[in-house]
Coordinates of C-alpha atoms and ligand atoms in Angstrom, one line a residue:
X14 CA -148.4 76.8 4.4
X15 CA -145.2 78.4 3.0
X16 CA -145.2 79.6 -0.4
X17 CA -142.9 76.3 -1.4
X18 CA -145.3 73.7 0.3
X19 CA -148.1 75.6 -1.7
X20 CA -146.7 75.2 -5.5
X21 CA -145.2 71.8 -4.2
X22 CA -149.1 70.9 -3.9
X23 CA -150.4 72.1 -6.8
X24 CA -147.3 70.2 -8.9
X25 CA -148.4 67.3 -6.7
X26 CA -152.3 67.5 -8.4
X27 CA -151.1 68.7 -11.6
X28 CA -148.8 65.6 -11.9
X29 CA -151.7 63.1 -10.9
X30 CA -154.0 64.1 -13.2
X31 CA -151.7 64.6 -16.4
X32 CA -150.7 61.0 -15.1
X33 CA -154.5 59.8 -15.5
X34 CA -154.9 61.6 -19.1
X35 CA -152.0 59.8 -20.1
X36 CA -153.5 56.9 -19.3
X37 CA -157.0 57.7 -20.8
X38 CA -155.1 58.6 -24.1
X39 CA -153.5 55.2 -23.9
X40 CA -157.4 53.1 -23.0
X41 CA -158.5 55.2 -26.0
X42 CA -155.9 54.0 -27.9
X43 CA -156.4 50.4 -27.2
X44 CA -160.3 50.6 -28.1
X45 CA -160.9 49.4 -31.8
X46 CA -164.2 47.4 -31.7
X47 CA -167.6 48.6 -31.8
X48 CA -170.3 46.8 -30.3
X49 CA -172.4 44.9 -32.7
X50 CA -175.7 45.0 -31.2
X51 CA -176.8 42.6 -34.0
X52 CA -174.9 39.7 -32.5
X53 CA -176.6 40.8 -28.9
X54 CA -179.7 38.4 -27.5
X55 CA -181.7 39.9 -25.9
X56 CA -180.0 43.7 -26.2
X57 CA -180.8 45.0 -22.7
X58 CA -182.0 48.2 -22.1
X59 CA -181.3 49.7 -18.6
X60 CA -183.4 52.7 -17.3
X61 CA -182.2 54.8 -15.2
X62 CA -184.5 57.6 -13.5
X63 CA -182.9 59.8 -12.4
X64 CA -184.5 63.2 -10.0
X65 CA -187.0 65.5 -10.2
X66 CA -189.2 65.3 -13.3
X67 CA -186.9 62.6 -14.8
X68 CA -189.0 59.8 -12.4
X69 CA -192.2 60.3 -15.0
X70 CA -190.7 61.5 -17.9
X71 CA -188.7 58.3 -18.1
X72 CA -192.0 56.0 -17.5
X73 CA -193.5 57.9 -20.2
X74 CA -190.3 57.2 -22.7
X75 CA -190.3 53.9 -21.7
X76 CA -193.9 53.0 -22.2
X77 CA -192.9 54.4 -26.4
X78 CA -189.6 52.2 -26.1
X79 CA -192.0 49.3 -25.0
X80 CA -194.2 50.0 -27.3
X81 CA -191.9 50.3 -30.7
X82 CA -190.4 47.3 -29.5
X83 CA -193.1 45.0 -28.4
X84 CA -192.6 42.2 -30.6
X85 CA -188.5 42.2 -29.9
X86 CA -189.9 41.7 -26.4
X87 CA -192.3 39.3 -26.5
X88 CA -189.4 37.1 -29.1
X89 CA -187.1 37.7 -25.9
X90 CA -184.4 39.8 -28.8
X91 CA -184.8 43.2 -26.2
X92 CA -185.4 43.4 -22.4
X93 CA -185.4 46.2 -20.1
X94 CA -184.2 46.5 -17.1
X95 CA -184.5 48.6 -14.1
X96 CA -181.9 50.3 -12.4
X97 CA -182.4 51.8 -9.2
X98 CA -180.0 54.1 -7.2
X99 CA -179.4 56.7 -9.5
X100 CA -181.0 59.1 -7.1
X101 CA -179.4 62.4 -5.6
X102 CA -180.4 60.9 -2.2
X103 CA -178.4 57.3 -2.9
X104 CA -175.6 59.2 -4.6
X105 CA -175.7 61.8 -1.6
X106 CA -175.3 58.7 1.1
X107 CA -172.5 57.5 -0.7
X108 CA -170.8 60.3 -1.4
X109 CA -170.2 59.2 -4.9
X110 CA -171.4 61.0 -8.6
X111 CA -172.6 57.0 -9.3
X112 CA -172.5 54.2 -6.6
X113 CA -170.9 51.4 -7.4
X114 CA -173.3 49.0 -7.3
X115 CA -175.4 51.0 -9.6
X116 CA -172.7 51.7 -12.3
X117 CA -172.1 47.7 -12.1
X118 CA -175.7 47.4 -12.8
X119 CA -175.2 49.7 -15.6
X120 CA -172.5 48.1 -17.0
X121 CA -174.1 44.9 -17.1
X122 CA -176.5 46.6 -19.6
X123 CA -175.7 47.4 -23.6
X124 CA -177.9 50.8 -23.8
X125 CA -179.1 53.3 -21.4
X126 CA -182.1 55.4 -21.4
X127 CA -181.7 57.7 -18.7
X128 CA -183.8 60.5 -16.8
X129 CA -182.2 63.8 -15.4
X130 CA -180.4 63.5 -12.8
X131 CA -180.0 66.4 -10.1
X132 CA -176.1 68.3 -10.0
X133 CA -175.7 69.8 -7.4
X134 CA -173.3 73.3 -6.7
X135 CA -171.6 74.6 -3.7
X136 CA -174.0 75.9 -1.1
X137 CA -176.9 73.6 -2.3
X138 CA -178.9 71.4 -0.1
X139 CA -176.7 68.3 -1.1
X140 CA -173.0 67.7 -1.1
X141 CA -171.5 69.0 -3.9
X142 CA -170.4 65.9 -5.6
X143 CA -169.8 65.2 -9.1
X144 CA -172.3 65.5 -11.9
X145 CA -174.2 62.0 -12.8
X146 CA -173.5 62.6 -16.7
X147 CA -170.0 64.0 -16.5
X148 CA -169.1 60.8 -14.5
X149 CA -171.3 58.3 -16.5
X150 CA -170.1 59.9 -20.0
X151 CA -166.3 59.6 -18.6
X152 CA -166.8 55.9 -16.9
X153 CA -168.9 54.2 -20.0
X154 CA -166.4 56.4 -22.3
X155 CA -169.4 57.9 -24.2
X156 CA -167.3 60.2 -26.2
X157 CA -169.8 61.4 -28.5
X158 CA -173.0 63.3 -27.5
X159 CA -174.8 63.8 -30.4
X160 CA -177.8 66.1 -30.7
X161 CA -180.2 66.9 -33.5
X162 CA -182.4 69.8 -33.7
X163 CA -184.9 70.4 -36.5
X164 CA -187.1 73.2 -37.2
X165 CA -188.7 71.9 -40.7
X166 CA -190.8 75.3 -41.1
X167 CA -187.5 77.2 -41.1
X168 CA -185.8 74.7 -43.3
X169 CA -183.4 74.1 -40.5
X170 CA -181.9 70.6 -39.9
X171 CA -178.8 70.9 -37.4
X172 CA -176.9 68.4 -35.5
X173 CA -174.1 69.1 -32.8
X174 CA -171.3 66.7 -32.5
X175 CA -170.6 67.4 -28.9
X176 CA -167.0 66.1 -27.4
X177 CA -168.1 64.4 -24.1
X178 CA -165.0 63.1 -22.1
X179 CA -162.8 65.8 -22.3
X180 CA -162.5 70.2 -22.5
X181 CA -163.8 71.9 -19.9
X182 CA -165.7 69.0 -18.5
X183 CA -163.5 65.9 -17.6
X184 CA -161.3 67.4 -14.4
X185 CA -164.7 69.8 -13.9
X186 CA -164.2 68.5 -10.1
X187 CA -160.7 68.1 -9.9
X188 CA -160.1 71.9 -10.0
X189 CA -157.3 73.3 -7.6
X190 CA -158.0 75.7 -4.7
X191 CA -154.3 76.4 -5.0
X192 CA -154.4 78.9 -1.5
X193 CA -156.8 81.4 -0.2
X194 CA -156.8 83.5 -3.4
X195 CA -156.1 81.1 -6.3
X196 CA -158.1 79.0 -8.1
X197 CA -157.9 77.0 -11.2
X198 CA -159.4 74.7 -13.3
X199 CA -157.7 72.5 -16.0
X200 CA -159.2 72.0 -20.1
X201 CA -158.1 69.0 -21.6
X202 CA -157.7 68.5 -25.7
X203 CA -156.2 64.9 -26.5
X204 CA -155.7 64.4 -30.6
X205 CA -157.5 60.7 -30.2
X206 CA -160.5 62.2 -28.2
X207 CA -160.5 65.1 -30.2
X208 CA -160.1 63.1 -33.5
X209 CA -162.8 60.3 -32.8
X210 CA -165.5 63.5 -32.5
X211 CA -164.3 65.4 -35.7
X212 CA -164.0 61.8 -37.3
X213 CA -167.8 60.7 -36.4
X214 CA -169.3 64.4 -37.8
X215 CA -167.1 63.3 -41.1
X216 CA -168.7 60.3 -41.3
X217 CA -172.2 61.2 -40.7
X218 CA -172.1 63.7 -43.0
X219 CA -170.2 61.6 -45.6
X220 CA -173.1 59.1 -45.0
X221 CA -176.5 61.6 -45.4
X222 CA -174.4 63.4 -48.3
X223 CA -174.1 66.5 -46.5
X224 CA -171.4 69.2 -47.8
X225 CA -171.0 71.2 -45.0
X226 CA -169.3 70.8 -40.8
X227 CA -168.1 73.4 -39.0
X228 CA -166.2 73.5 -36.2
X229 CA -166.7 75.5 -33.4
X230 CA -164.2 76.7 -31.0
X231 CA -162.5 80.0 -29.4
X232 CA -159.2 78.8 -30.8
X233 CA -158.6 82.5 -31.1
X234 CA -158.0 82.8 -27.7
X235 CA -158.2 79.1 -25.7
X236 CA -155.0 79.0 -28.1
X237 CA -153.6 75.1 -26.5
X238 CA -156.4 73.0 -26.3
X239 CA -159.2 74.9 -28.6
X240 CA -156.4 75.0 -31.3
X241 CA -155.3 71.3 -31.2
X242 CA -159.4 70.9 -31.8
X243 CA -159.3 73.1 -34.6
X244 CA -156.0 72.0 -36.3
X245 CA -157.4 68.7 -36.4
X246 CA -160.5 69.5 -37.9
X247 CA -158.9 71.1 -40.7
X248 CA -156.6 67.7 -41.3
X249 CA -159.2 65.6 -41.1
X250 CA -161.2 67.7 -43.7
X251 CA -158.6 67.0 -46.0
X252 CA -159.3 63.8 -45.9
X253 CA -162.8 64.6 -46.7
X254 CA -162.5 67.1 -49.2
X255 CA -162.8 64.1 -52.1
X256 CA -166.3 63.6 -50.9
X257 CA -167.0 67.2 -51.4
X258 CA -167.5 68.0 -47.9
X259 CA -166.3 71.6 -46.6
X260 CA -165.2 72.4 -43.2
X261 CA -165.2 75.9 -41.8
X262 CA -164.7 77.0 -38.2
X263 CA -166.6 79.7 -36.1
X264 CA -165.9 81.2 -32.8
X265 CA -168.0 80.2 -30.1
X266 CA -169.5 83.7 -29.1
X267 CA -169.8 84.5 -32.8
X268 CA -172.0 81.4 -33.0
X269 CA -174.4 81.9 -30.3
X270 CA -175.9 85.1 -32.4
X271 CA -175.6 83.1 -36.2
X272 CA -178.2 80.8 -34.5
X273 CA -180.3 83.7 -33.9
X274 CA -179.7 85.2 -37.3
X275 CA -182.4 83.7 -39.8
X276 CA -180.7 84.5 -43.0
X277 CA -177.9 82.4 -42.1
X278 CA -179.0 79.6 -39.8
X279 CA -180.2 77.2 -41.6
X280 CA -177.1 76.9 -44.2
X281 CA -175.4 75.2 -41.1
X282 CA -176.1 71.5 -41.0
X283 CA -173.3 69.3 -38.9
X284 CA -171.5 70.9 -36.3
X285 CA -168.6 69.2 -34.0
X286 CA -167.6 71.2 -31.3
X287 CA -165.3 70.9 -27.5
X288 CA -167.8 69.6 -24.8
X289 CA -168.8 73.3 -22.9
X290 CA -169.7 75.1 -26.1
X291 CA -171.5 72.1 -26.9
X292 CA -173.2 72.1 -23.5
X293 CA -174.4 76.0 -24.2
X294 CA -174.8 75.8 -28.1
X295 CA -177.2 72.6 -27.6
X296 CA -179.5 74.5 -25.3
X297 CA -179.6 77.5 -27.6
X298 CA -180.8 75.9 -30.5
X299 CA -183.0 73.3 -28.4
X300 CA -184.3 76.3 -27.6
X301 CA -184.8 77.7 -31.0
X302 CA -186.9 74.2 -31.8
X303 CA -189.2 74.6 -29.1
X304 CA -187.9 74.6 -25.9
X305 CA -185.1 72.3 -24.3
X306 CA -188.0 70.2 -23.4
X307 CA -188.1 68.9 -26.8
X308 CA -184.8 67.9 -27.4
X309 CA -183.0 64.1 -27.5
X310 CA -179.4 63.4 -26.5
X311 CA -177.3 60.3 -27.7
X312 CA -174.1 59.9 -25.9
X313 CA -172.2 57.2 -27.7
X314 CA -169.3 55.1 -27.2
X315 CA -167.9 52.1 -28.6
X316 CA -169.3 49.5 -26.3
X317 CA -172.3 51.2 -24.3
X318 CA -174.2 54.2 -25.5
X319 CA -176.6 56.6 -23.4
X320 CA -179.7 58.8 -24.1
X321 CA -181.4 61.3 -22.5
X322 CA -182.8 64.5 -22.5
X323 CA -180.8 67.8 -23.1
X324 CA -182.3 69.3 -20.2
X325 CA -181.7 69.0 -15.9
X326 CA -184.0 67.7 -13.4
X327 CA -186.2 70.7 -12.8
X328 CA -186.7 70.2 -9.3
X329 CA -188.7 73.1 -8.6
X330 CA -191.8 71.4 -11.1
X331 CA -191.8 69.1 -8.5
X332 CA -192.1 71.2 -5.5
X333 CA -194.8 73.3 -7.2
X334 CA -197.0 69.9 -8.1
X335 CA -196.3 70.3 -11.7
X336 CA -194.2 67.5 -12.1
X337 CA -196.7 65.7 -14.2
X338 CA -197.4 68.5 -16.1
X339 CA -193.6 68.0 -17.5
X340 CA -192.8 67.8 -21.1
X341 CA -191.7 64.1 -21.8
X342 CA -190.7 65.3 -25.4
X343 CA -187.2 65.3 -24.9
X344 CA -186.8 61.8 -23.1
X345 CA -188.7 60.6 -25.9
X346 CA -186.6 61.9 -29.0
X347 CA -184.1 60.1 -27.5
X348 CA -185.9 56.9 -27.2
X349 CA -185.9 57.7 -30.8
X350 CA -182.5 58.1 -30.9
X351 CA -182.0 54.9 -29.1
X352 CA -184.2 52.7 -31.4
X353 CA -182.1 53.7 -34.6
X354 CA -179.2 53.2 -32.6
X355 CA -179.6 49.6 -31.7
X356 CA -180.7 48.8 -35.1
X357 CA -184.3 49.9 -35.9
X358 CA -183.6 52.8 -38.2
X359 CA -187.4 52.9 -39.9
X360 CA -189.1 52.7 -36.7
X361 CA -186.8 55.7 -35.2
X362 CA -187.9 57.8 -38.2
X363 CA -191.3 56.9 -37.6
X364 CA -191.2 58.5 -34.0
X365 CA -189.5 61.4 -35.1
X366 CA -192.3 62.2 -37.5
X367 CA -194.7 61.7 -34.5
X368 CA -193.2 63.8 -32.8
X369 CA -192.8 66.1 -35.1
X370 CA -196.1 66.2 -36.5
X371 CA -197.4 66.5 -32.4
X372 CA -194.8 69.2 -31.2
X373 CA -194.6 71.5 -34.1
X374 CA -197.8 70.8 -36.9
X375 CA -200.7 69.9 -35.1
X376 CA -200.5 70.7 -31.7
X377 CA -203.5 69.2 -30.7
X378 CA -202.6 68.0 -27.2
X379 CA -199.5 70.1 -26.0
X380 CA -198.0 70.9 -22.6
X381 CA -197.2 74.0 -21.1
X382 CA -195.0 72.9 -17.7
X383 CA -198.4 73.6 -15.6
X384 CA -201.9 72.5 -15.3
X385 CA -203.3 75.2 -18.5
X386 CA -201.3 72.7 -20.8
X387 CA -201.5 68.6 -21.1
X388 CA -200.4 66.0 -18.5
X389 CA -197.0 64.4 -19.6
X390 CA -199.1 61.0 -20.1
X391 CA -202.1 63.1 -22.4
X392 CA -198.5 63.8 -24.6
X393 CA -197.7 60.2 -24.9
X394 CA -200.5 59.0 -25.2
X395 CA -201.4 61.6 -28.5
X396 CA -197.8 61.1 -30.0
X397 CA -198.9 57.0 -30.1
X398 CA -201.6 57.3 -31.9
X399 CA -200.0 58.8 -35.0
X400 CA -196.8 56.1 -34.7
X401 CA -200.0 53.7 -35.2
X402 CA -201.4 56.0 -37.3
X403 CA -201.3 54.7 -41.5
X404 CA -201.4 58.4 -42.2
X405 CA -198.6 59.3 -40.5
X406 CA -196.0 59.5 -43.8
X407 CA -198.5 61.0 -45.9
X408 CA -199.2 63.7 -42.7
X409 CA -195.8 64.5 -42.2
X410 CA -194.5 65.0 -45.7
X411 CA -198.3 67.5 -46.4
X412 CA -197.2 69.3 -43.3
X413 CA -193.1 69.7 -44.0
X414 CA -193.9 70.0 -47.7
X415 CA -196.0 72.7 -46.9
X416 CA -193.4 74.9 -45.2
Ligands
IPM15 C1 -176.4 68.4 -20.5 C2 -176.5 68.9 -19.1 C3 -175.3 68.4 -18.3 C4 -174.0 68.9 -18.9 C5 -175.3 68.7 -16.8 C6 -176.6 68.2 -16.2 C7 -174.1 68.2 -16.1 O1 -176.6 70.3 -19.1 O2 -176.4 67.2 -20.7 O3 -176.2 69.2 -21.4 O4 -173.6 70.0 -18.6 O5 -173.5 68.2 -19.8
MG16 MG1 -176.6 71.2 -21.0

């Protein structure tokens, strides 16, 4: 192909997708309402999942979900349903990041709890089609993936506001192999998807009277899209400034070691931030708290909201055996997630503590990915008996007081 045909192409591609951003913008737009889950009977819970160790660690989070909820259920106010398909073989056979017929399932459905689901690379095993999340986050519009991690001995209590339809992420697959030498990929910044992010870290920490979200970018240098993020987080701090809440913005690298310093970590509380340095900060700090295993995802839109665990599939536990040796912590913090989400605030809390008190105070029954630690189900089992537990308020306040 002549050098004309080539850029004729790639104006071709270009054109498309700003053609399908434009249209985004103009869906986001148009979206006012937020679900009421209140008015919903019965609110239906869909579990997907997924590969790998997500087949148990889901059952695990869904026996808690079942659990906390049990007399929703039995009153017919929550049902769950099961979603099959979601599998890398079914998504492989139809060459699709979600079948249809699954993501009509899903949609039928007003929450999702979700296992990991397998994404595969060039040169893998399986065709190299698009990620489950990316697509699910982008079809169900869950712009919001909001993670918390806490580390109560260290005085640390952080949550990440992660964009989840757009930067680096939402034309992740629709990258241009322009000829034999050139490749590139495309970053997207829209003000309304970059505004509903900064907007919901505002608000939450408006709401738990926090004084303090920072922005994280690499405006610096990612000068288009990183510094349409980071002019809008300083305007909507001005709107914020009343409630005596102060912005500031780091650079992404800078970041990644301020996590690692402990004089300085724990001052950060809320931080909102474009979806790849949300993707490597989350890990980083899930990672401070104990290990990605232990760490909940919400990914929230206006009318369906998903939750998961921050971590992949791990498909090598399974080919080792060690699958049920897997750590169903994470999928289960964001059962927690889930249960405040929908409208049961108190009984969210309570799990947290339970998990808390299991994961980082007691310890009594803990996994270690192989057969020296705890079965997944041993986990569950433990972290049930202190929800039930009467002590468990008094427990968790001696233990965090204690720090
Ligand atoms: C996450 C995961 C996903 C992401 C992968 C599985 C596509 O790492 O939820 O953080 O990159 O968002
Ligand atoms: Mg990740």
């Amino acid at each position: 192909m002549g050098t004309k045909n080539t850029i004729k192409k790639a104006k071709d591609h270009f054109a498309q997708l700003i053609e399908e951003q434009l249209e985004r913008i103009e869906m986001m737009k148009a979206q006012t309402e937020w679900i009421d889950y209140r008015s919903l009977k019965p609110i239906l819970i869909g579990v997907c999942r997924g590969d790998g160790i997500g087949r148990i660690i889901s059952k695990h989070a869904q026996r808690v979900l079942e659990h906390m909820l049990r007399k929703e259920r039995a009153d017919g106010l929550v049902e769950f349903r099961d979603i099959e398909g979601l599998t890398i073989e079914n998504r492989a056979r139809c060459g699709k990041a979600i079948p249809d017929e699954v993501l009509d399932e899903i949609k039928k459905c007003h929450v999702i709890l979700k296992g990991p689901t397998t994404t595969p690379q060039e040169g893998d095993e399986w065709p190299n089609i698009e990620s489950a999340n990316v697509a699910m986050r982008r079809e169900l519009d869950l712009f919001a993936n909001v993670r918390p991690v806490k580390i109560p001995r260290e005085g640390i209590d952080w949550i990440f506001f992660r964009e989840n339809t757009e930067g680096a992420y939402v034309l992740g697959s629709r990258g241009l192999d322009v000829n034999e030498d050139l490749s590139i990929d495309f970053k997207v910044t829209t003000e309304q998807g970059a505004e509903r992010i900064i907007r919901m870290a505002f608000e939450y920490a408006k709401q738990n009277g926090l004084g303090r979200v920072t922005a994280v970018t690499k405006a610096n240098v990612v000068k288009t899209t990183d510094g349409r993020f980071s002019r809008l987080a300083k305007k909507i701090a001005d709107e914020y400034k009343g409630c005596g809440i102060k912005q500031d913005e780091w650079y992404i690298d800078i970041m990644t070691a301020k996590l690692l310093d402990p004089a300085r970590r724990k001052d950060f509380q809320v931080m909102v931030l474009p979806n790849l340095y949300g993707d490597i900060l989350t890990d980083e700090a899930a990672q401070l708290q104990g290990g990605v295993g232990t760490a909940g995802s919400a990914n929230i839109g206006k009318r369906w909201a998903m939750f998961e665990a921050v971590h992949g599939s791990a498909p090598r536990m399974v080919t080792e055996g060690r699958d049920i040796y897997a750590d169903p912590s994470s999928m289960i913090r964001a059962s927690a997630m889930l249960l405040g989400h929908i409208g049961f605030p108190e009984r969210a809390k309570h799990l947290d503590m339970a998990l808390e008190i299991c994961g980082q105070f007691e310890k009594k029954i803990v996994t270690t990915g192989r057969d020296t630690g705890a079965t997944g189900e041993e986990v569950t089992s433990y972290l049930l008996d202190w929800v039930d537990n009467p002590d468990l308020e008094n427990k968790w306040q001696e233990y965090t007081e204690g720090q």
